[in-house]
Amino acid sequence: MRKLSRRAWVTGAALAPQIAAGQIVRLPKKVRLALIGLEGHIGEILDPMDRLPDLELVAIQDPDPKLAAQVAEGKHGAEARRYSDWRELLNRESLDIVGVCGANGERAGIILECAKRKIHIVAEKPLAITAADLDRVRQAVAKSGIHLTMLISMRFEARYRAMKQIVEAGEIGEVAQIAAQKSYKLGERAEWMRNRATYGGTIPFIGVHMVDLMRFTSSRELVEAVSFQGRVGHPELRDMENTTATIFQLDNRGTAVLHMDYSRPDTAPSWGDDRLRLAGTRGVVEYQAATGVTVITGQRAPREIRNLPPDGSLFLDFLESVYHGVATGLSLTDIYRVNEIVLAARESADRHQIVRT
């Protein structure tokens, strides 16, 4: 078993280097940013801007004027020009980076237009809701030479970095089984989420987070999948599934299961309930909010890991990669791979078949 030094554990040095909390990040030039679509994880882009004096939010677009007004009234949006049409925004603005959020069904087309203009992209997830569109995105990004990342930021959180370190140190042995959960409050859902053509399905929409974490923390690949999905109650959701379950086979013949729902009660203390458990040949490491990161092995009693590595920032990591040549903590290979897996898992549910991922 490889031992982690105290310094490596505390600083997270076993993983990609991270920018210290609160550190000002300088870029080699003024960088012009636009946001197309203002739903989802735009906080991953806006929140670090206090640390980015060379980054300017110059334009925003959303068909909902209320959302546009909320961002424009925020700390970093006061000078941003507002658009109701994303094509007009791209035609009028000179940009370095575009954050592509909004409805899932539009995302691939917007990415293709940004790639054509050689604009770097920070995209919501999934990149596309069909395998054909995902291939088009991959080809366009490769042809343009731009940088692209996707807002699956959970792998930058301290708890999952800690789980990865524990696995890589060999403490729980070879991972044989993974169990993952995503449970959300239903809340008010946008109209585009109620239509399969614009939503794409719950498995691609939220499953992409946990598929990335399962691969990231375990260093195992997901090679086959069988899924079920459905809507129970809530007829107002129409095409939107509120319950899914997927079983994966791992590349070492181990197994993994991912179950997701929109059934978390409104009285719950948090919007979501994420859980991840890795069972190995020597022990188990798991995370849930109620207990934190815990480890149990044959050599040591159960314990909570309190001295976690630092949180990272997906957006700062991306900027460091684009403008300073630093190795990214989320590779394009991983981004494409998790998109492939969730689209295949949804296909399994649609076809009622086991599929290769």
XYZ file of C-alpha atoms in Angstrom, residues 15-135:
121
model
C -3.857 15.317 -7.221
C -3.605 18.146 -9.725
C -2.231 21.354 -8.156
C -4.903 23.675 -6.781
C -4.953 27.441 -6.398
C -4.895 28.505 -2.752
C -8.170 29.736 -1.306
C -8.583 33.469 -1.873
C -5.532 33.725 -4.122
C -5.797 36.355 -6.866
C -5.327 34.763 -10.294
C -3.822 36.968 -12.983
C -4.333 36.244 -16.667
C -1.949 37.382 -19.427
C -4.571 39.679 -20.973
C -8.049 41.028 -20.442
C -10.403 38.107 -21.024
C -13.924 38.769 -22.298
C -16.604 36.372 -21.059
C -20.234 35.927 -22.118
C -22.935 33.695 -20.642
C -25.453 32.084 -22.990
C -28.248 30.690 -20.861
C -28.409 31.566 -17.174
C -29.702 28.373 -15.559
C -27.761 25.625 -13.864
C -24.290 25.961 -12.404
C -23.445 29.517 -13.505
C -22.219 30.151 -9.955
C -19.208 27.967 -10.802
C -18.247 30.711 -13.279
C -19.440 33.832 -11.449
C -18.341 33.042 -7.899
C -14.554 32.989 -8.602
C -14.661 36.328 -10.439
C -13.636 38.242 -7.291
C -10.268 36.527 -7.716
C -10.021 37.261 -11.446
C -9.306 40.964 -12.031
C -8.502 40.324 -15.703
C -11.835 38.633 -16.477
C -14.796 40.752 -17.580
C -18.391 39.602 -18.045
C -19.337 41.589 -21.157
C -22.612 39.978 -22.272
C -25.408 37.709 -21.071
C -28.299 36.007 -22.852
C -31.418 34.240 -21.707
C -34.942 34.105 -23.123
C -36.263 34.772 -19.604
C -35.856 38.501 -18.840
C -36.206 37.808 -15.115
C -33.121 35.591 -15.110
C -31.197 38.165 -17.136
C -32.202 40.888 -14.688
C -31.058 38.789 -11.713
C -27.590 38.295 -13.180
C -27.346 41.906 -14.364
C -28.173 43.092 -10.855
C -25.504 40.837 -9.375
C -21.986 41.778 -8.409
C -20.344 41.023 -11.757
C -23.157 41.619 -14.246
C -23.787 45.356 -14.033
C -21.750 46.189 -17.159
C -22.862 43.185 -19.188
C -24.975 43.820 -22.278
C -28.210 41.822 -22.361
C -29.439 39.777 -25.306
C -32.545 37.687 -25.844
C -31.032 35.820 -28.839
C -27.729 33.979 -28.487
C -26.947 34.219 -32.191
C -27.110 38.004 -32.019
C -24.785 37.936 -29.010
C -22.184 35.868 -30.857
C -22.448 38.037 -33.956
C -22.005 41.308 -32.094
C -19.497 40.535 -29.355
C -15.762 39.907 -29.492
C -15.259 37.101 -26.986
C -12.585 34.881 -25.478
C -14.783 32.516 -23.426
C -18.465 31.614 -23.485
C -20.336 29.868 -20.695
C -22.985 27.717 -22.411
C -25.842 26.925 -20.031
C -29.625 26.965 -20.560
C -31.713 24.209 -22.129
C -29.965 20.882 -22.771
C -31.324 20.491 -26.292
C -29.765 23.759 -27.529
C -26.314 23.208 -26.051
C -24.625 21.244 -28.823
C -25.667 23.778 -31.465
C -24.324 26.685 -29.422
C -21.046 24.853 -28.791
C -20.662 24.259 -32.538
C -21.140 27.972 -33.244
C -18.626 28.964 -30.558
C -16.098 26.455 -31.883
C -16.544 27.868 -35.400
C -15.581 31.278 -33.978
C -12.650 29.780 -32.011
C -14.067 30.831 -28.638
C -13.158 28.756 -25.572
C -16.162 27.070 -23.934
C -17.349 26.294 -20.408
C -20.465 24.173 -20.967
C -23.231 22.888 -18.778
C -23.889 19.170 -18.803
C -24.445 17.085 -20.805
C -22.622 18.472 -23.847
C -25.271 16.951 -26.100
C -28.418 14.860 -25.728
C -27.743 12.580 -28.731
C -24.689 10.526 -29.641
C -24.638 12.106 -33.117
C -24.485 15.626 -31.681
C -21.775 14.568 -29.236
C -19.680 13.361 -32.189
